[in-house]
Coordinates of C-alpha atoms in Angstrom, one line a residue:
Chain A
X210 CA 123.9 130.3 49.1
X211 CA 126.1 130.8 46.0
X212 CA 125.2 134.5 45.8
X213 CA 125.9 135.0 49.5
X214 CA 129.3 133.4 49.1
X215 CA 130.3 135.4 46.1
X216 CA 128.9 138.6 47.6
X217 CA 131.0 138.2 50.8
X218 CA 134.1 137.1 49.0
X219 CA 134.0 140.1 46.7
X220 CA 133.2 142.5 49.5
X221 CA 135.9 141.3 51.8
X222 CA 138.6 141.0 49.2
X223 CA 137.6 144.3 47.6
X224 CA 137.8 146.1 50.9
X225 CA 141.5 145.2 51.0
X226 CA 141.1 142.7 53.9
X227 CA 144.1 140.3 53.7
X228 CA 143.3 137.2 51.7
X229 CA 143.7 134.9 54.7
X230 CA 141.3 136.9 56.9
X231 CA 138.8 137.3 54.0
X232 CA 138.5 133.6 53.6
X233 CA 138.3 132.9 57.3
X234 CA 135.6 135.5 57.7
X235 CA 133.7 134.1 54.7
X236 CA 133.8 130.7 56.3
X237 CA 132.5 132.1 59.6
X238 CA 129.6 133.9 57.8
X239 CA 128.7 130.8 55.9
X240 CA 128.8 128.4 58.9
X241 CA 126.8 130.9 61.0
X242 CA 124.2 131.3 58.3
X243 CA 123.8 127.8 56.9
X244 CA 124.8 125.3 59.5
X245 CA 123.2 124.4 62.8
X246 CA 126.4 122.8 64.0
X247 CA 129.3 124.8 65.5
X248 CA 131.6 124.2 62.6
X249 CA 134.1 126.7 64.0
X250 CA 135.2 124.1 66.6
X251 CA 137.0 122.3 63.8
X252 CA 139.2 125.3 63.2
X253 CA 141.9 124.3 65.7
X254 CA 142.2 120.8 64.4
X255 CA 142.3 122.1 60.8
X256 CA 144.9 124.6 61.8
X257 CA 147.1 122.0 63.3
X258 CA 146.8 119.4 60.6
X259 CA 147.4 122.0 57.8
X260 CA 150.6 123.3 59.5
X261 CA 152.2 119.9 59.8
X262 CA 151.2 118.6 56.4
X263 CA 154.1 116.8 55.0
X264 CA 153.3 117.7 51.4
X265 CA 153.0 121.4 52.0
X266 CA 156.2 121.3 53.8
X267 CA 157.9 121.3 50.4
X268 CA 156.9 124.9 49.9
X269 CA 159.3 126.6 52.5
X270 CA 162.1 124.2 51.5
X271 CA 161.8 125.2 47.8
X272 CA 161.6 128.9 48.8
X273 CA 164.8 128.6 50.8
X274 CA 166.5 126.7 48.0
X275 CA 165.6 129.4 45.5
X276 CA 166.6 132.2 47.9
X277 CA 170.0 130.6 48.5
X278 CA 170.7 130.2 44.8
X279 CA 169.7 133.7 44.1
X280 CA 171.2 135.6 47.1
X281 CA 174.5 133.7 46.7
X282 CA 174.8 135.0 43.1
X283 CA 174.6 131.5 41.6
X284 CA 171.6 132.5 39.5
X285 CA 173.3 135.5 38.1
X286 CA 176.3 133.6 36.9
X287 CA 174.1 130.9 35.5
X288 CA 172.4 133.6 33.4
X289 CA 175.8 134.9 32.1
X290 CA 176.6 131.3 31.1
X291 CA 173.3 130.9 29.4
X292 CA 173.8 133.9 27.3
X293 CA 177.1 132.6 26.1
X294 CA 175.2 129.6 24.7
X295 CA 172.0 131.1 23.4
X296 CA 173.1 134.5 22.0
X297 CA 173.6 133.2 18.4
X298 CA 169.9 132.9 17.9
X299 CA 168.0 135.7 16.2
X300 CA 167.0 137.9 19.1
X301 CA 170.2 137.0 21.0
X302 CA 170.1 137.7 24.6
X303 CA 166.3 137.8 24.6
X304 CA 166.3 134.0 24.1
X305 CA 168.6 133.7 27.1
X306 CA 166.2 135.6 29.2
X307 CA 163.5 133.1 28.5
X308 CA 165.8 130.1 28.7
X309 CA 167.1 131.2 32.1
X310 CA 163.7 131.7 33.5
X311 CA 162.6 128.3 32.2
X312 CA 165.5 126.6 34.0
X313 CA 165.6 128.7 37.0
X314 CA 162.0 127.9 37.9
X315 CA 162.7 126.9 41.4
X316 CA 162.5 130.2 43.1
X317 CA 158.8 130.9 42.4
X318 CA 158.5 131.8 46.0
X319 CA 159.1 135.4 45.1
X320 CA 158.5 136.5 41.5
X321 CA 159.7 140.0 42.6
X322 CA 163.1 138.7 43.7
X323 CA 163.7 136.6 40.6
X324 CA 162.7 139.3 38.2
X325 CA 164.8 141.9 40.1
X326 CA 167.9 139.6 40.0
X327 CA 167.8 138.9 36.3
X328 CA 166.5 142.3 35.4
X329 CA 169.4 144.0 37.1
X330 CA 171.9 142.0 35.0
X331 CA 170.0 142.0 31.8
X332 CA 168.5 145.5 31.4
X333 CA 171.9 147.4 31.0
X334 CA 172.5 145.1 28.0
X335 CA 169.6 146.6 26.0
X336 CA 171.5 149.8 25.2
X337 CA 174.9 148.2 24.9
X338 CA 173.7 145.8 22.2
X339 CA 171.0 147.9 20.7
X340 CA 168.0 145.6 21.4
X341 CA 164.4 146.7 20.8
X342 CA 163.7 147.9 24.3
X343 CA 160.0 146.9 24.5
X344 CA 160.4 143.4 23.2
X345 CA 163.4 142.9 25.5
X346 CA 161.4 144.0 28.5
X347 CA 158.6 141.7 27.4
X348 CA 160.8 138.7 27.4
X349 CA 161.9 139.4 30.9
X350 CA 158.3 139.7 32.1
X351 CA 157.0 136.7 30.1
X352 CA 159.9 134.5 31.0
X353 CA 159.3 135.2 34.7
X354 CA 155.9 133.6 34.4
X355 CA 157.4 130.2 33.5
X356 CA 158.3 129.9 37.2
X357 CA 154.9 128.7 38.2
X358 CA 154.4 126.1 35.5
X359 CA 157.7 124.2 35.3
X360 CA 158.3 121.9 38.3
X361 CA 159.2 122.3 41.1
X362 CA 156.4 124.8 41.2
X363 CA 154.9 126.0 44.5
X364 CA 151.7 126.9 42.8
X365 CA 151.3 123.3 41.7
X366 CA 151.8 122.1 45.2
X367 CA 149.2 124.4 46.5
X368 CA 146.8 123.3 43.8
X369 CA 147.4 119.7 44.7
X370 CA 146.8 120.4 48.3
X371 CA 143.6 122.3 47.6
X372 CA 142.1 119.7 45.2
X373 CA 143.6 116.6 46.7
X374 CA 145.4 115.9 43.4
X375 CA 148.6 113.9 43.3
X376 CA 151.6 116.3 43.3
X377 CA 154.0 113.9 41.5
X378 CA 151.4 113.5 38.7
X379 CA 151.0 117.3 38.5
X380 CA 154.8 117.6 38.3
X381 CA 154.9 115.0 35.5
X382 CA 152.1 116.9 33.8
X383 CA 153.8 120.3 34.1
X384 CA 157.0 119.5 32.3
X385 CA 155.9 119.1 28.7
X386 CA 153.6 122.2 28.7
X387 CA 156.3 124.2 30.4
X388 CA 158.8 123.1 27.8
X389 CA 156.4 123.9 24.9
X390 CA 155.5 127.2 26.4
X391 CA 159.2 128.3 26.7
X392 CA 159.7 127.1 23.2
X393 CA 156.7 129.0 21.9
X394 CA 158.1 132.2 23.6
X395 CA 161.5 131.7 22.0
X396 CA 159.7 131.2 18.7
X397 CA 157.8 134.4 19.3
X398 CA 161.1 136.3 19.8
X399 CA 162.8 134.7 16.8
X400 CA 159.7 135.4 14.6
X401 CA 159.6 139.0 15.7
X402 CA 163.4 139.4 15.0
X403 CA 163.2 137.8 11.6
X404 CA 160.3 140.1 10.8
X405 CA 162.2 143.2 12.1
X406 CA 165.9 142.3 12.2
X407 CA 166.8 145.6 13.8
X408 CA 164.9 144.5 17.0
X409 CA 167.4 141.8 17.5
X410 CA 170.4 144.0 18.4
X411 CA 174.0 143.3 17.7
X412 CA 175.4 139.9 18.5
X413 CA 177.5 139.9 21.6
X414 CA 180.9 138.4 20.7
X415 CA 181.7 135.1 22.3
X416 CA 184.1 132.3 21.6
X417 CA 184.4 128.7 22.5
X418 CA 186.9 129.0 25.4
X419 CA 184.6 131.5 27.1
X420 CA 181.6 129.2 26.5
X421 CA 183.4 126.2 27.9
X422 CA 184.5 128.1 30.9
X423 CA 180.9 129.2 31.5
X424 CA 179.8 125.6 31.8
X425 CA 181.2 125.7 35.3
X426 CA 178.5 128.2 36.2
X427 CA 175.9 126.4 34.3
X428 CA 176.2 122.7 35.0
X429 CA 176.1 122.7 38.9
X430 CA 172.8 124.5 39.2
X431 CA 171.4 122.4 36.3
X432 CA 172.4 119.3 38.2
X433 CA 170.5 120.5 41.3
X434 CA 167.4 120.9 39.2
X435 CA 167.9 117.5 37.6
X436 CA 168.3 115.9 41.1
X437 CA 165.2 117.7 42.3
X438 CA 162.9 117.0 39.3
X439 CA 164.5 113.7 38.4
X440 CA 164.2 112.1 41.8
X441 CA 160.5 112.9 41.8
X442 CA 160.0 111.6 38.3
X443 CA 161.9 108.4 38.9
X444 CA 159.8 107.8 42.0
X445 CA 162.9 107.9 44.2
X446 CA 161.6 110.7 46.4
X447 CA 158.5 112.6 47.2
X448 CA 158.2 116.3 46.4
X449 CA 159.1 117.2 49.9
X450 CA 162.2 114.9 50.0
X451 CA 163.3 116.3 46.6
X452 CA 163.0 119.8 48.0
X453 CA 165.1 118.9 51.0
X454 CA 167.8 117.3 48.8
X455 CA 167.7 120.4 46.5
X456 CA 168.1 122.8 49.5
X457 CA 171.1 120.8 50.9
X458 CA 172.8 120.7 47.5
X459 CA 172.2 124.4 46.9
X460 CA 173.9 125.1 50.3
X461 CA 176.8 122.9 49.4
X462 CA 177.2 124.6 46.0
X463 CA 177.0 128.1 47.6
X464 CA 179.5 127.1 50.2
X465 CA 181.8 125.7 47.6
X466 CA 181.8 129.1 45.9
X467 CA 182.4 130.8 49.3
X468 CA 179.1 132.6 48.9
X469 CA 177.2 131.0 51.8
X470 CA 177.7 133.9 54.2
X471 CA 175.7 134.7 57.3
X472 CA 174.2 137.6 55.4
X473 CA 172.9 135.4 52.6
X474 CA 171.5 132.9 55.0
X475 CA 169.8 135.5 57.1
X476 CA 168.2 137.2 54.1
X477 CA 167.1 133.8 52.7
X478 CA 165.5 132.8 56.1
X479 CA 163.7 136.1 56.6
X480 CA 162.2 136.0 53.1
X481 CA 161.3 132.4 53.5
X482 CA 159.5 133.0 56.8
X483 CA 157.6 135.9 55.4
X484 CA 156.3 133.9 52.4
X485 CA 155.6 130.9 54.5
X486 CA 153.6 132.9 57.0
X487 CA 151.6 134.5 54.3
X488 CA 151.0 131.3 52.4
X489 CA 150.2 129.2 55.4
X490 CA 147.8 131.6 56.9
X491 CA 145.9 131.6 53.6
X492 CA 146.1 127.8 53.4
X493 CA 144.7 127.3 56.9
X494 CA 141.8 129.6 56.1
X495 CA 141.3 127.9 52.7
X496 CA 141.2 124.5 54.3
X497 CA 138.7 125.6 56.8
X498 CA 136.6 127.2 54.1
X499 CA 136.7 123.9 52.1
X500 CA 135.5 122.1 55.2
X501 CA 132.6 124.5 55.8
X502 CA 131.7 124.4 52.1
X503 CA 131.5 120.6 52.2
X504 CA 129.5 120.6 55.4
X505 CA 126.9 123.0 54.2
X506 CA 126.6 121.3 50.8
X507 CA 127.8 124.3 48.8
X508 CA 129.7 122.1 46.4
X509 CA 126.6 120.2 45.3
X510 CA 124.7 123.5 45.1
X511 CA 127.3 124.9 42.8
X512 CA 127.3 121.9 40.6
X513 CA 123.5 121.8 40.6
X514 CA 123.4 125.5 39.8
X515 CA 125.6 125.1 36.8
X516 CA 123.5 122.2 35.6
X517 CA 120.2 124.2 35.8
X518 CA 121.9 126.9 33.8
X519 CA 122.0 124.2 31.1
X520 CA 125.7 124.9 30.3
X521 CA 127.7 122.2 28.7
X522 CA 131.3 121.4 29.8
X523 CA 133.0 123.5 27.2
X524 CA 130.7 126.5 27.7
X525 CA 131.4 126.4 31.5
X526 CA 135.1 126.0 30.7
X527 CA 135.0 129.1 28.5
X528 CA 133.3 131.1 31.3
X529 CA 135.9 129.9 33.8
X530 CA 138.7 130.9 31.5
X531 CA 137.3 134.4 31.0
X532 CA 136.6 135.0 34.7
X533 CA 140.1 133.9 35.6
X534 CA 141.8 136.0 33.0
X535 CA 139.8 139.0 34.2
X536 CA 140.6 138.3 37.9
X537 CA 144.2 137.8 36.9
X538 CA 144.5 141.4 35.7
X539 CA 144.2 142.7 39.3
X540 CA 145.0 139.9 41.7
X541 CA 148.3 138.2 42.5
X542 CA 148.6 134.6 41.4
X543 CA 148.8 132.7 44.6
X544 CA 146.0 134.4 46.5
X545 CA 143.8 134.3 43.4
X546 CA 144.4 130.6 43.0
X547 CA 143.7 129.8 46.6
X548 CA 140.5 131.9 46.5
X549 CA 139.1 130.5 43.3
X550 CA 140.2 126.9 43.0
X551 CA 138.1 125.6 45.9
X552 CA 135.0 127.0 44.3
X553 CA 135.7 126.3 40.6
X554 CA 137.5 122.9 40.8
X555 CA 134.6 120.8 42.2
X556 CA 132.3 122.0 39.4
X557 CA 134.9 121.3 36.7
X558 CA 135.6 117.8 38.2
X559 CA 131.8 117.1 38.2
X560 CA 131.8 117.7 34.5
X561 CA 134.5 115.1 34.2
X562 CA 137.4 117.4 33.4
X563 CA 140.7 115.8 34.6
X564 CA 142.1 117.3 37.8
X565 CA 145.7 117.1 36.7
X566 CA 144.9 118.7 33.3
X567 CA 142.8 121.4 35.0
X568 CA 145.7 122.2 37.3
X569 CA 148.0 122.9 34.4
X570 CA 145.3 125.0 32.7
X571 CA 144.8 127.1 35.9
X572 CA 148.6 127.7 36.0
X573 CA 148.6 128.9 32.4
X574 CA 145.7 131.3 33.2
X575 CA 147.7 132.6 36.2
X576 CA 150.7 133.2 33.9
X577 CA 148.5 135.2 31.7
X578 CA 147.4 137.3 34.7
X579 CA 151.0 137.9 35.7
X580 CA 151.8 139.8 32.5
X581 CA 148.4 141.4 32.0
X582 CA 148.1 145.1 32.9
X583 CA 147.2 146.8 35.2
X584 CA 148.5 144.7 38.1
X585 CA 150.9 142.1 36.5
X586 CA 153.6 141.8 39.1
X587 CA 156.5 141.0 36.8
X588 CA 155.6 144.0 34.6
X589 CA 156.1 146.4 37.5
X590 CA 159.3 144.7 38.7
X591 CA 160.8 145.0 35.3
X592 CA 159.6 148.6 35.0
X593 CA 161.1 149.7 38.3
X594 CA 164.5 148.2 37.5
X595 CA 164.7 150.3 34.4
X596 CA 164.2 153.4 36.6
X597 CA 163.2 155.4 33.5
X598 CA 160.7 155.4 30.7
X599 CA 157.0 154.6 30.8
X600 CA 155.5 151.4 32.1
X601 CA 153.6 151.2 28.9
X602 CA 156.8 150.0 27.2
X603 CA 156.7 146.9 29.3
X604 CA 152.9 146.5 28.7
X605 CA 153.4 146.7 24.9
X606 CA 156.4 144.4 25.0
X607 CA 154.6 141.7 26.8
X608 CA 151.5 141.7 24.5
X609 CA 153.1 139.3 22.0
X610 CA 153.7 136.9 24.8
X611 CA 150.1 137.1 26.1
X612 CA 149.2 136.0 22.6
X613 CA 151.7 133.1 23.0
X614 CA 150.1 132.1 26.2
X615 CA 146.6 132.3 24.6
X616 CA 147.8 129.9 21.9
X617 CA 149.2 127.6 24.6
X618 CA 145.9 127.6 26.4
X619 CA 144.1 126.9 23.2
X620 CA 146.5 124.0 22.5
X621 CA 146.0 122.6 26.0
X622 CA 142.2 122.7 25.7
X623 CA 142.2 121.2 22.2
X624 CA 144.9 118.5 23.0
X625 CA 144.7 117.6 26.7
X626 CA 147.3 115.0 26.0
X627 CA 150.0 117.8 26.1
X628 CA 149.5 117.7 29.9
X629 CA 148.4 114.1 30.3
X630 CA 150.7 112.1 28.1
X631 CA 153.7 112.1 30.4
X632 CA 151.8 111.1 33.6
X633 CA 150.1 108.4 31.5
X634 CA 153.4 107.0 30.3
X635 CA 155.5 107.4 33.3
X636 CA 153.1 107.6 36.2
X637 CA 150.4 105.1 35.1
X638 CA 148.0 107.9 35.4
X639 CA 144.4 107.3 34.4
X640 CA 142.8 110.6 33.3
X641 CA 139.2 111.4 34.0
X642 CA 136.8 111.3 31.1
X643 CA 134.3 114.0 30.1
X644 CA 130.7 113.1 30.9
Chain B
X272 CA 144.5 167.1 75.7
X273 CA 143.2 163.6 74.9
X274 CA 145.3 163.5 71.8
X275 CA 148.3 164.5 73.9
X276 CA 147.7 161.6 76.3
X277 CA 147.2 159.2 73.5
X278 CA 150.4 160.4 71.8
X279 CA 152.4 160.0 75.0
X280 CA 150.9 156.5 75.6
X281 CA 151.8 155.5 72.1
X282 CA 155.3 156.9 72.1
X283 CA 156.2 156.2 75.7
X284 CA 154.7 152.7 76.2
X285 CA 153.6 151.1 72.9
X286 CA 156.6 152.0 70.8
X287 CA 159.2 150.4 73.1
X288 CA 157.0 147.3 73.4
X289 CA 156.6 147.2 69.7
X290 CA 160.4 147.5 69.1
X291 CA 161.0 144.7 71.6
X292 CA 158.4 142.5 69.9
X293 CA 159.9 143.2 66.5
X294 CA 163.3 142.1 67.8
X295 CA 161.9 139.0 69.4
X296 CA 159.9 138.1 66.4
X297 CA 163.0 138.4 64.2
X298 CA 164.8 136.0 66.5
X299 CA 161.9 133.6 66.1
X300 CA 162.0 134.0 62.4
X301 CA 165.7 133.1 62.3
X302 CA 164.9 130.1 64.6
X303 CA 162.2 129.1 62.2
X304 CA 164.6 129.4 59.3
X305 CA 167.1 127.2 61.2
X306 CA 164.3 124.7 61.7
X307 CA 163.7 124.5 58.0
X308 CA 167.4 123.9 57.4
X309 CA 167.4 121.2 60.1
X310 CA 164.3 119.6 58.4
X311 CA 166.2 119.5 55.1
X312 CA 169.2 117.9 56.6
X313 CA 167.1 115.3 58.5
X314 CA 165.1 114.4 55.4
X315 CA 168.2 114.2 53.2
X316 CA 169.9 111.9 55.7
X317 CA 166.7 109.8 55.8
X318 CA 166.6 109.5 52.0
X319 CA 170.3 108.8 51.6
X320 CA 170.2 106.1 54.3
X321 CA 167.1 104.5 52.9
X322 CA 168.4 104.4 49.4
X323 CA 172.0 103.5 50.1
X324 CA 171.6 101.1 52.9
X325 CA 167.9 100.2 52.7
X326 CA 167.5 101.1 56.3
X327 CA 164.5 103.2 57.0
X328 CA 164.9 105.7 59.8
X329 CA 161.5 106.1 61.2
X330 CA 160.2 109.4 62.3
X331 CA 162.1 111.8 60.1
X332 CA 158.9 112.6 58.4
X333 CA 157.0 113.0 61.6
X334 CA 159.6 115.1 63.4
X335 CA 159.9 117.5 60.5
X336 CA 156.2 117.8 60.4
X337 CA 156.3 119.1 64.0
X338 CA 159.1 121.5 63.2
X339 CA 157.1 122.8 60.2
X340 CA 154.0 123.4 62.3
X341 CA 155.9 125.3 65.0
X342 CA 157.8 127.4 62.4
X343 CA 154.5 128.1 60.6
X344 CA 152.7 129.9 63.5
X345 CA 155.8 131.9 64.3
X346 CA 155.9 132.8 60.7
X347 CA 152.3 134.2 61.0
X348 CA 153.6 136.7 63.6
X349 CA 156.6 137.6 61.5
X350 CA 154.6 138.0 58.3
X351 CA 152.1 140.3 60.2
X352 CA 154.9 142.6 61.5
X353 CA 156.5 142.7 58.0
X354 CA 153.0 143.4 56.4
X355 CA 153.5 140.3 54.2
X356 CA 149.8 139.1 54.4
X357 CA 148.7 139.8 50.8
X358 CA 145.8 142.2 50.4
X359 CA 144.0 143.0 47.1
X360 CA 144.6 146.7 47.0
X361 CA 143.3 147.6 43.6
X362 CA 140.4 149.7 44.8
X363 CA 142.1 150.7 48.1
X364 CA 144.8 152.6 46.2
X365 CA 142.2 155.0 44.8
X366 CA 140.8 156.0 48.2
X367 CA 141.7 159.2 50.1
X368 CA 144.2 158.9 52.9
X369 CA 141.6 158.9 55.7
X370 CA 139.6 156.0 54.1
X371 CA 142.7 154.1 53.5
X372 CA 143.6 154.4 57.1
X373 CA 140.1 153.1 58.1
X374 CA 140.3 150.2 55.8
X375 CA 143.8 149.4 57.2
X376 CA 142.2 149.3 60.7
X377 CA 139.4 147.1 59.5
X378 CA 141.9 144.7 57.8
X379 CA 144.1 144.6 61.0
X380 CA 141.0 144.0 63.1
X381 CA 139.8 141.1 61.0
X382 CA 143.3 139.5 60.9
X383 CA 143.3 139.8 64.7
X384 CA 139.9 138.0 64.7
X385 CA 141.2 135.2 62.5
X386 CA 144.3 134.7 64.6
X387 CA 142.3 135.0 67.8
X388 CA 139.8 132.4 66.8
X389 CA 142.6 130.1 65.6
X390 CA 144.3 130.6 69.0
X391 CA 141.1 129.9 70.9
X392 CA 140.2 126.7 69.0
X393 CA 143.9 125.7 68.8
X394 CA 143.9 125.7 72.6
X395 CA 141.1 123.2 72.6
X396 CA 143.3 120.9 70.5
X397 CA 146.2 121.4 72.9
X398 CA 144.2 120.9 76.1
X399 CA 142.5 117.8 74.7
X400 CA 146.0 116.4 73.9
X401 CA 147.1 117.3 77.5
X402 CA 144.0 115.7 79.0
X403 CA 144.3 112.5 77.1
X404 CA 148.1 112.6 77.3
X405 CA 147.9 111.8 73.6
X406 CA 150.8 110.3 71.7
X407 CA 151.3 110.2 68.0
X408 CA 149.9 107.1 66.3
X409 CA 153.3 106.1 64.9
X410 CA 156.2 104.0 65.9
X411 CA 157.7 107.1 67.5
X412 CA 154.9 107.5 70.1
X413 CA 155.8 111.1 70.3
X414 CA 154.0 112.9 73.1
X415 CA 152.0 115.4 71.1
X416 CA 151.8 118.0 73.8
X417 CA 155.3 119.5 73.2
X418 CA 155.0 120.3 69.5
X419 CA 151.4 121.3 69.9
X420 CA 152.1 123.7 72.7
X421 CA 155.0 125.3 70.9
X422 CA 152.7 125.6 67.8
X423 CA 150.1 127.3 70.0
X424 CA 152.7 129.7 71.5
X425 CA 153.3 130.9 67.9
X426 CA 149.6 131.6 67.6
X427 CA 149.7 133.5 70.9
X428 CA 152.6 135.6 69.6
X429 CA 150.6 136.3 66.4
X430 CA 147.6 137.4 68.3
X431 CA 149.8 139.7 70.5
X432 CA 151.5 141.2 67.5
X433 CA 148.2 141.8 65.6
X434 CA 146.7 143.4 68.8
X435 CA 149.7 145.6 69.4
X436 CA 149.9 146.8 65.8
X437 CA 146.1 147.5 65.8
X438 CA 146.4 149.5 69.0
X439 CA 149.4 151.5 67.9
X440 CA 147.8 152.2 64.5
X441 CA 144.5 153.4 66.2
X442 CA 146.5 155.9 68.3
X443 CA 148.5 157.1 65.3
X444 CA 145.3 157.7 63.4
X445 CA 143.7 159.5 66.4
X446 CA 146.5 162.0 66.5
X447 CA 146.5 162.3 62.7
X448 CA 149.7 160.5 61.9
X449 CA 148.4 158.7 58.9
X450 CA 151.7 158.0 57.3
X451 CA 152.9 156.3 60.5
X452 CA 149.8 154.1 60.7
X453 CA 150.3 153.1 57.1
X454 CA 153.9 152.2 57.7
X455 CA 152.6 149.8 60.4
X456 CA 149.5 148.2 58.9
X457 CA 149.1 149.6 55.4
X458 CA 149.5 147.5 52.3
X459 CA 153.1 147.1 51.2
X460 CA 153.1 148.7 47.8
X461 CA 154.8 147.1 44.9
X462 CA 157.2 150.0 44.8
X463 CA 158.3 149.5 48.4
X464 CA 158.9 145.8 47.8
X465 CA 160.9 146.3 44.7
X466 CA 162.9 149.1 46.3
X467 CA 163.9 146.7 49.1
X468 CA 164.9 144.1 46.6
X469 CA 167.0 146.5 44.7
X470 CA 168.6 147.8 47.8
X471 CA 169.7 144.3 48.6
X472 CA 171.2 143.9 45.2
X473 CA 173.0 147.2 45.3
X474 CA 174.4 146.4 48.7
X475 CA 175.8 143.1 47.3
X476 CA 177.2 144.8 44.3
X477 CA 179.2 147.3 46.4
X478 CA 180.4 144.5 48.7
X479 CA 181.7 142.6 45.7
X480 CA 183.6 145.7 44.4
X481 CA 185.4 146.3 47.7
X482 CA 188.4 144.0 47.9
X483 CA 188.3 141.7 50.8

């Protein structure tokens, strides 16, 4: 049964069938082969209940919010402000790249659009200030991956929906690792620039009046993120309610700057509907697959299969990490997550790994995939904005940050509290214990 | 001779229908976007009223759920037209043109199957609701048939779109227009997506330079 599942999954996906259709077809094959009941009759009910799920509804709202902030030029001005404040560090603007990405983590709906926006502003600065081109490009690619870790992250919502894990707890859990990860990336830049000062470029001149003026561009968007994340943490609002608040505030902010034009709204809506259609089609198929898997007893088989292999929890974890890193080199993050989590997560939970902790680990693995050649999305975005040079420059530039992520993954495995301490303290979370 | 008929059928009949469908689907997409904005306003109002006046407006949650469901199925159709359904194209990109075209057809066919089955079994849900005259199990007692039927109409549009695209692509391939087929149902390469994104940014930059 396990072999059949893997065979069909690889065959369908490898044949470039869309991820949603692959998963649906896989479910049909499995239910036809292993179940005497007509499981397919549940498809309609699952389709309906998935598409009015009040938790998943947060996804399109966050996408719209990110799109509005980006298309209305608020993101760009925020980046300008950030560089006024962070350019004194060794490595200058490169720290601002990472800092911006860490804060502007709301628009993870489209990594392409985020990277394109910041890249267009940042890349001309390389020559102007004499930065090391490769490292600079690496910071853009690596910073872009923080999107999916720091709340409000769409990937965490999808993980929560797929594994029935509390999304507020996941959001609580994502904050500290996200912060540490951004910090480690900045440390990587600073270390590289202390080692080779010529990589750090010339300081861009700035003064206090400019800095203070730039606060106008920095504080309002920061407030939006505080409202969104803070209201979830404080238990005032659910993830969906926070997303709705964030979207309304973003529109108000864009309107206050006279940037909320029909064109901006139209672009934002179109892009939101595209991503929503893609994600929801996959989620409907994934939920049906989960249902079929549960009905035919595939989950127990998977767990039993691993047990007969005689692997311990950490050996299994190592295999999972290796497989996901390899898959991440050629699959995009969201489809990969939706395709693998339903199969891997039950096994890991059976070992007693904590679902919230495992969610954060999965996200870190996805981040590694985003900047690993040959398919890392952000790598190619950064490359095409340059419009010159070899893509290898971006590959080489992101290598140090892959190392940073590896260190982060190691830290998270060695000290699960990095992810769990905040939920335990603020959310009364009781983590699972290894068997 | 046959290819001539096929070409004429494609260009004379299918292309106008496709253009019309595209326009219609864009309107639906904007309507879907407006639904999301409405949902955001509704939920915000609910949160504010609940927190500020401790009055709970019942039903905001439920109503927005229906809006989301309807927007979702129309988004399926829009995403299909815009080739937004993600495909793992690592191996595909190494194939010769003819094989790529065939895999495109297979992918389009299976997507049609998925939507078709969803529509068929979705109809069972709708007709059951209609037969039982089912209302939601909430204080709102919403008659479920309206949102469910609208949700199903989105599925119908998705199936129509998927079928139309498949048919048009088959004809393109029969008469050897591989590039045209690819533009309809091929994978959206990273280059294409990034080029679109940059075009938007360029456009904005020029707009900002011209004085208003």
